[in-house]
Short mmCIF file of C-alpha atoms and ligand atoms in Angstrom, two decimals:
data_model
loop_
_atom_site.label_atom_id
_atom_site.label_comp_id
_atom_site.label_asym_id
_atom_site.label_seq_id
_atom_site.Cartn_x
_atom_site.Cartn_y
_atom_site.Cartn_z
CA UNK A 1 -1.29 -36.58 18.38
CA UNK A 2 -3.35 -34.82 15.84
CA UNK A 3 -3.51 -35.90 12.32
CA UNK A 4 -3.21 -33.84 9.42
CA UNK A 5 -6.39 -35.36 7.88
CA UNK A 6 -8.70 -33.37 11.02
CA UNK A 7 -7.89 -30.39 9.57
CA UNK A 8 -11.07 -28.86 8.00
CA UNK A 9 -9.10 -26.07 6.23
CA UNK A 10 -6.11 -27.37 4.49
CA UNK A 11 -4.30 -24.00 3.17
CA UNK A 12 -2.58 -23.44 0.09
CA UNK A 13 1.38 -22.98 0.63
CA UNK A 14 2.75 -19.80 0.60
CA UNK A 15 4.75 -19.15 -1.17
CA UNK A 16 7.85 -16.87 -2.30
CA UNK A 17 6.91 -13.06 -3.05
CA UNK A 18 3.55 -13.39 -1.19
CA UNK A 19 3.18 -11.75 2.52
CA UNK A 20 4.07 -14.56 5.10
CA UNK A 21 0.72 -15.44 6.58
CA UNK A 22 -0.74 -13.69 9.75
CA UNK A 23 -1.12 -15.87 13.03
CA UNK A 24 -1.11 -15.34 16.83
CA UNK A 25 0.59 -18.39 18.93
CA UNK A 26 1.79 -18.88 22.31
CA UNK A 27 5.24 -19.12 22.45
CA UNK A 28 8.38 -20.50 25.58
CA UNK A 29 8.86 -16.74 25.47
CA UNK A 30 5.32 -15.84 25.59
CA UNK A 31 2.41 -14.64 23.24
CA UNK A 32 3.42 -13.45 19.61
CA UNK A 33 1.39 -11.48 17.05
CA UNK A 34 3.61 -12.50 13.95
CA UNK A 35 4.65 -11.22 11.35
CA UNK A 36 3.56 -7.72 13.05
CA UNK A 37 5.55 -8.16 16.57
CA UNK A 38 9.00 -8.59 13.76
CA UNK A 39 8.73 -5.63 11.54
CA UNK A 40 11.49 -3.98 10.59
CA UNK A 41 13.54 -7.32 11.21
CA UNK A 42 14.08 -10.45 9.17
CA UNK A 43 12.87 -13.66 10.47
CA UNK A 44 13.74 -17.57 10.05
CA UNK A 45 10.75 -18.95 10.79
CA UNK A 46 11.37 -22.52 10.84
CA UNK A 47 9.73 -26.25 11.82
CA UNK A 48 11.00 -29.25 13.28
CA UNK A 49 9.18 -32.94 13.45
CA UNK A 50 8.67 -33.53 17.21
CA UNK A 51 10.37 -32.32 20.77
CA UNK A 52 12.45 -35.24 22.18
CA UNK A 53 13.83 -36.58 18.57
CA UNK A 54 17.74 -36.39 17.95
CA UNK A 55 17.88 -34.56 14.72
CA UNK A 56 15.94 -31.64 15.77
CA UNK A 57 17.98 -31.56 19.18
CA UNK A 58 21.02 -31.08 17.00
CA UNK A 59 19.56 -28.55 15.54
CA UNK A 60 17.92 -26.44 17.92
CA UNK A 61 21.35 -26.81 19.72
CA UNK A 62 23.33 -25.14 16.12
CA UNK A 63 20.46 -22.69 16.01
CA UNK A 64 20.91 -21.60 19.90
CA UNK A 65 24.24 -21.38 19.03
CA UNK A 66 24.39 -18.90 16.24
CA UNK A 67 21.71 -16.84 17.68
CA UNK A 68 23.67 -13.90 18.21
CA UNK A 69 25.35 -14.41 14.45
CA UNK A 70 21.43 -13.82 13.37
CA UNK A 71 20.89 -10.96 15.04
CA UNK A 72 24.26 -9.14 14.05
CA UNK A 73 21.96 -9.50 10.81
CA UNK A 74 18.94 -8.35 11.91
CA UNK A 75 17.76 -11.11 12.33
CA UNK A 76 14.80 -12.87 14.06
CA UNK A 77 14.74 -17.02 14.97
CA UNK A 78 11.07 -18.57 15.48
CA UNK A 79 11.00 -21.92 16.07
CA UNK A 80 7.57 -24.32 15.68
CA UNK A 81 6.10 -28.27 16.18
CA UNK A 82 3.14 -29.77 16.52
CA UNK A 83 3.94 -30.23 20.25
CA UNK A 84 2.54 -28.68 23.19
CA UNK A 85 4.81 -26.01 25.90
CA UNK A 86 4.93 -27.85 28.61
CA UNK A 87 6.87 -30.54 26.19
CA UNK A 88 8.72 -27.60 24.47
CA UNK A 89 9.89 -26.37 27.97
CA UNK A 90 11.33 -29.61 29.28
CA UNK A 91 12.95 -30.99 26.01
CA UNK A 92 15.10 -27.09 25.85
CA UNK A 93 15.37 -27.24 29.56
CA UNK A 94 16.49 -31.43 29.17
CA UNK A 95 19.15 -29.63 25.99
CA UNK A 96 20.51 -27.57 28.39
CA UNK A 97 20.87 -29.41 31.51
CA UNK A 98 22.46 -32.74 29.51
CA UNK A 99 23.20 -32.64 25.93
CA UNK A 100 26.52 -32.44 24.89
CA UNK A 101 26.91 -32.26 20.24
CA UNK A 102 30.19 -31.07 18.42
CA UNK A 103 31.47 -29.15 21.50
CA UNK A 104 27.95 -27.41 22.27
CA UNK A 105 26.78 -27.99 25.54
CA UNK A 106 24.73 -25.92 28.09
CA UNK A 107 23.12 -24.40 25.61
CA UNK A 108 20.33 -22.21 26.15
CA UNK A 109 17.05 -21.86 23.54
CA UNK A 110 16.16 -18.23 24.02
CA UNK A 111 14.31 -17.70 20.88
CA UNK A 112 10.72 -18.57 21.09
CA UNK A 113 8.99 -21.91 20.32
CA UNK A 114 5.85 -22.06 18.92
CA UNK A 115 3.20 -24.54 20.48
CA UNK A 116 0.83 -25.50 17.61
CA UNK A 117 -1.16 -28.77 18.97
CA UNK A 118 -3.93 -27.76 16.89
CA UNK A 119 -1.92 -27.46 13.35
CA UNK A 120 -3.37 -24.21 12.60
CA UNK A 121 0.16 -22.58 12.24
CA UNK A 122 1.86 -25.53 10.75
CA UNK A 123 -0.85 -25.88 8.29
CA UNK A 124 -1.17 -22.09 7.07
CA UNK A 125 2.72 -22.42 6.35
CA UNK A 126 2.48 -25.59 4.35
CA UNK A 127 4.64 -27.27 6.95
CA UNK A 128 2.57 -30.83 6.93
CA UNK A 129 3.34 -32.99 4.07
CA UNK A 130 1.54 -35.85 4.17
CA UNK A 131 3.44 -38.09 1.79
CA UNK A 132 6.30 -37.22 4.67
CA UNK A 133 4.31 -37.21 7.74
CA UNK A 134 0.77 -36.98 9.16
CA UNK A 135 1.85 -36.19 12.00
CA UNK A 136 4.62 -34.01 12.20
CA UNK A 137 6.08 -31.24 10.22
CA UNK A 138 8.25 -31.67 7.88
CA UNK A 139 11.75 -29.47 8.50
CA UNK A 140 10.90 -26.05 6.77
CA UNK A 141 12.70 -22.79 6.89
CA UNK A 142 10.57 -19.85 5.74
CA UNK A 143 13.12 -16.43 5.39
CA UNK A 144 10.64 -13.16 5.97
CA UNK A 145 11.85 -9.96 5.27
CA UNK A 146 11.42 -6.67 7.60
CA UNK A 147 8.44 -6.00 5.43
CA UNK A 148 6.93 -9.14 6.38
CA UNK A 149 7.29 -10.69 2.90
CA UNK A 150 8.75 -14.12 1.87
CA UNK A 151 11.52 -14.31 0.40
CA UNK A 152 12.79 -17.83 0.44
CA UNK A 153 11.69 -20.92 1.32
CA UNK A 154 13.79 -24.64 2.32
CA UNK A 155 12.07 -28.12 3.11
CA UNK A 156 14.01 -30.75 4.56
CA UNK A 157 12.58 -33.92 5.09
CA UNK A 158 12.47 -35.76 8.61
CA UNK A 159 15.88 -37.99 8.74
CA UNK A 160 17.74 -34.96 7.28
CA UNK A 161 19.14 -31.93 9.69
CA UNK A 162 19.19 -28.26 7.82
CA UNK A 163 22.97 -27.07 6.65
CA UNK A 164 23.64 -24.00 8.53
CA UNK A 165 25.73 -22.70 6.32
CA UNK A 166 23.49 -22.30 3.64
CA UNK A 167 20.75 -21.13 5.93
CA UNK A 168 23.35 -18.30 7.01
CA UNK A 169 24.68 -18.08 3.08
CA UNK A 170 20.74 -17.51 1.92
CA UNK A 171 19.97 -14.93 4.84
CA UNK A 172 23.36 -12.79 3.29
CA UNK A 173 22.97 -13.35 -0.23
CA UNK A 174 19.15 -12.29 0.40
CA UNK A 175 20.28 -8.94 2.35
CA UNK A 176 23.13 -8.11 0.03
CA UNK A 177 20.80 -8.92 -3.35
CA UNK A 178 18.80 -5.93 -1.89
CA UNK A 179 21.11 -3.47 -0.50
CA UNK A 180 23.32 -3.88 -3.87
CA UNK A 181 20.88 -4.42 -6.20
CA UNK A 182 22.37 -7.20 -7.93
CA UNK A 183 21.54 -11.06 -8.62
CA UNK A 184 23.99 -13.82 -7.06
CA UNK A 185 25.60 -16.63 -9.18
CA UNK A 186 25.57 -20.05 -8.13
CA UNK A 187 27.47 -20.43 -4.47
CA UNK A 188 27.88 -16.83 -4.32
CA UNK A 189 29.58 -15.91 -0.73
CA UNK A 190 30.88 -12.01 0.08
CA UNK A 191 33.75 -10.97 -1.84
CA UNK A 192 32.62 -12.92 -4.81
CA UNK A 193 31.83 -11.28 -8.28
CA UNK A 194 27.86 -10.32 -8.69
CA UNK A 195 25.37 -10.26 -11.68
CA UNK A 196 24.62 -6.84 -13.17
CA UNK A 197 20.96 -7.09 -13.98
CA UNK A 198 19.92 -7.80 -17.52
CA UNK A 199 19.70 -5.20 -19.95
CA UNK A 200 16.21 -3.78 -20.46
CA UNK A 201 16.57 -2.96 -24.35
CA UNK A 202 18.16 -4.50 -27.48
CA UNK A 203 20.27 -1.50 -27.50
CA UNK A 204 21.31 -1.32 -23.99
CA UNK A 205 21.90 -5.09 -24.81
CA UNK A 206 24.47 -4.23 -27.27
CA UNK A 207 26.29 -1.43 -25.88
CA UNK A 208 26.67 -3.38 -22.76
CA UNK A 209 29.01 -6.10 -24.73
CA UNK A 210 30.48 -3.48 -27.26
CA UNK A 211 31.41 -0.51 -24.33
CA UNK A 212 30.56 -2.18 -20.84
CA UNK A 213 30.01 -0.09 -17.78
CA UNK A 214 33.57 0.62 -15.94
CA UNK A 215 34.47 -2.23 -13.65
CA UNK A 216 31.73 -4.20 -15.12
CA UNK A 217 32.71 -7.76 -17.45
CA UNK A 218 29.77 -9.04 -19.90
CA UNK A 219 30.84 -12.33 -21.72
CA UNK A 220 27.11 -11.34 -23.59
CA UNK A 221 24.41 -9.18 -23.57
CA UNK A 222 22.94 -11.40 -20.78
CA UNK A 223 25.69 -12.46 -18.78
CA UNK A 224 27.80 -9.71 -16.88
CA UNK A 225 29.80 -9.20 -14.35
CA UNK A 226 31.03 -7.07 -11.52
CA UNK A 227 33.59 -7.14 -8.42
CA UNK A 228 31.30 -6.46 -4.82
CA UNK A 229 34.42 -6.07 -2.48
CA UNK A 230 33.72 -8.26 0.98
CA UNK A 231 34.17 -5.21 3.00
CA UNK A 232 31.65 -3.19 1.33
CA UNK A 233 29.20 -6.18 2.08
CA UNK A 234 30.20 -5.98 5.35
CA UNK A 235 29.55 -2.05 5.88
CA UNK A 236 25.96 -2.86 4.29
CA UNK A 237 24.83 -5.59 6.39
CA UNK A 238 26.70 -6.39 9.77
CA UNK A 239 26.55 -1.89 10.40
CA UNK A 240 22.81 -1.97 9.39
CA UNK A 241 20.34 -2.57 12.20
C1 LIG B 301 14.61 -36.44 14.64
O1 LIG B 301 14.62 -35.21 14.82
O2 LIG B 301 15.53 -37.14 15.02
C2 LIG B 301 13.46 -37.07 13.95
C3 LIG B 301 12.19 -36.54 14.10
C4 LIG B 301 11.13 -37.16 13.46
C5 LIG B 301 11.34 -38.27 12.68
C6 LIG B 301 12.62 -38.75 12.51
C7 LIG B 301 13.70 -38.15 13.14
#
């Protein structure tokens, strides 16, 4: 195995707001140009330590699994290690044919896997941490948007496997932010109250706490308030392909 300190180029991370970096890898489901080969979709792109390890067998099996709840969102799964494809290809082939977890079994990896032997992807997406590993990648989960921008960014470290329901939550709160325009309080799920967006002057400031907008609660100038039904969430992002 490779070790982080060969790398003659260590890159910066990327990070949130900046275009997710360029790279061209080959793939279980053959070659991709990415981000280019996903526009127009939104992408997980995501790391796991090593092929053959227990936590990242349960998750590939959870992300296998919801595959199809992704793409009702538009959504993209790209998976990546520092491991070669012929060890990518048995390990989902050894998940499918003999791993049993929490009622999944026969489960099928149809999203690709990146083979990155040499780094270069794992290291252009900040995904070595040395004081973690120099060796592996560390667990990271890098949401792209259909314009190929990044919009959010997890780490887990190697003896912790990802919470799914936060990776769905963040993928939803990230769509409906956009579509509605709004911000999301703290655990924010559909159906949940959203944030108006601050005032931009002292006087919309006031007006906003003396005569708020209809349907819209400020407890002050920089705090308000209004309902986002579920359904309408629902209409915006499970309708919109
Ligand atoms: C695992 O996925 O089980 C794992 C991978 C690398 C280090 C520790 C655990």
């Amino acid at each position: 195995m490779e070790n982080i300190n060969n790398l003659t180029n260590i890159h910066p991370i990327p990070r949130i707001g900046e275009p997710a970096p360029k790279f061209k890898a080959i793939t279980t489901q053959g070659e991709i140009n990415f981000p280019a080969d996903y526009k127009g979709k939104w992408v997980i792109l995501f790391s796991h330590p090593a092929d053959f390890t227990p936590v990242c067998t349960s998750e590939f099996m959870t992300f296998a699994s919801m595959q199809d709840e992704f793409k009702e969102l538009n959504t993209e799964l790209v998976g990546l290690s520092v491991d070669g494809l012929y060890s990518h290809i048995a390990w989902l082939r050894t998940i499918k044919e003999k791993i049993e977890f929490k009622g999944m079994k026969d489960v099928e990896v149809k999203f690709p896997l990146i083979e990155d032997i040499s780094m270069e992807v794992a290291n252009l997406y900040g995904m070595l941490q040395p004081g973690e590993s120099n060796t592996k990648a560390v667990r990271a989960v890098f949401f792209i948007d259909p314009e190929g921008m990044i919009r959010t960014i997890i780490y887990y470290p190697l003896s912790l496997g990802r919470n799914f329901d936060e990776i769905k939550r963040v993928l939803i709160g990230l769509q409906a932010a956009d579509a509605f325009k709004v911000a999301l309080p703290a655990d924010w799920r559909p159906g949940d109250d959203v944030i108006v967006p601050t005032a931009g002057t002292c006087d919309q400031a006031k007006d906003r706490v003396d005569i708020p907008e209809e349907g819209v609660t400020c407890y002050d100038w920089f705090f308000c308030t209004k309902k986002l039904e579920k359904e309408k969430v629902e209409e915006a992002l499970w309708k919109k392909k």
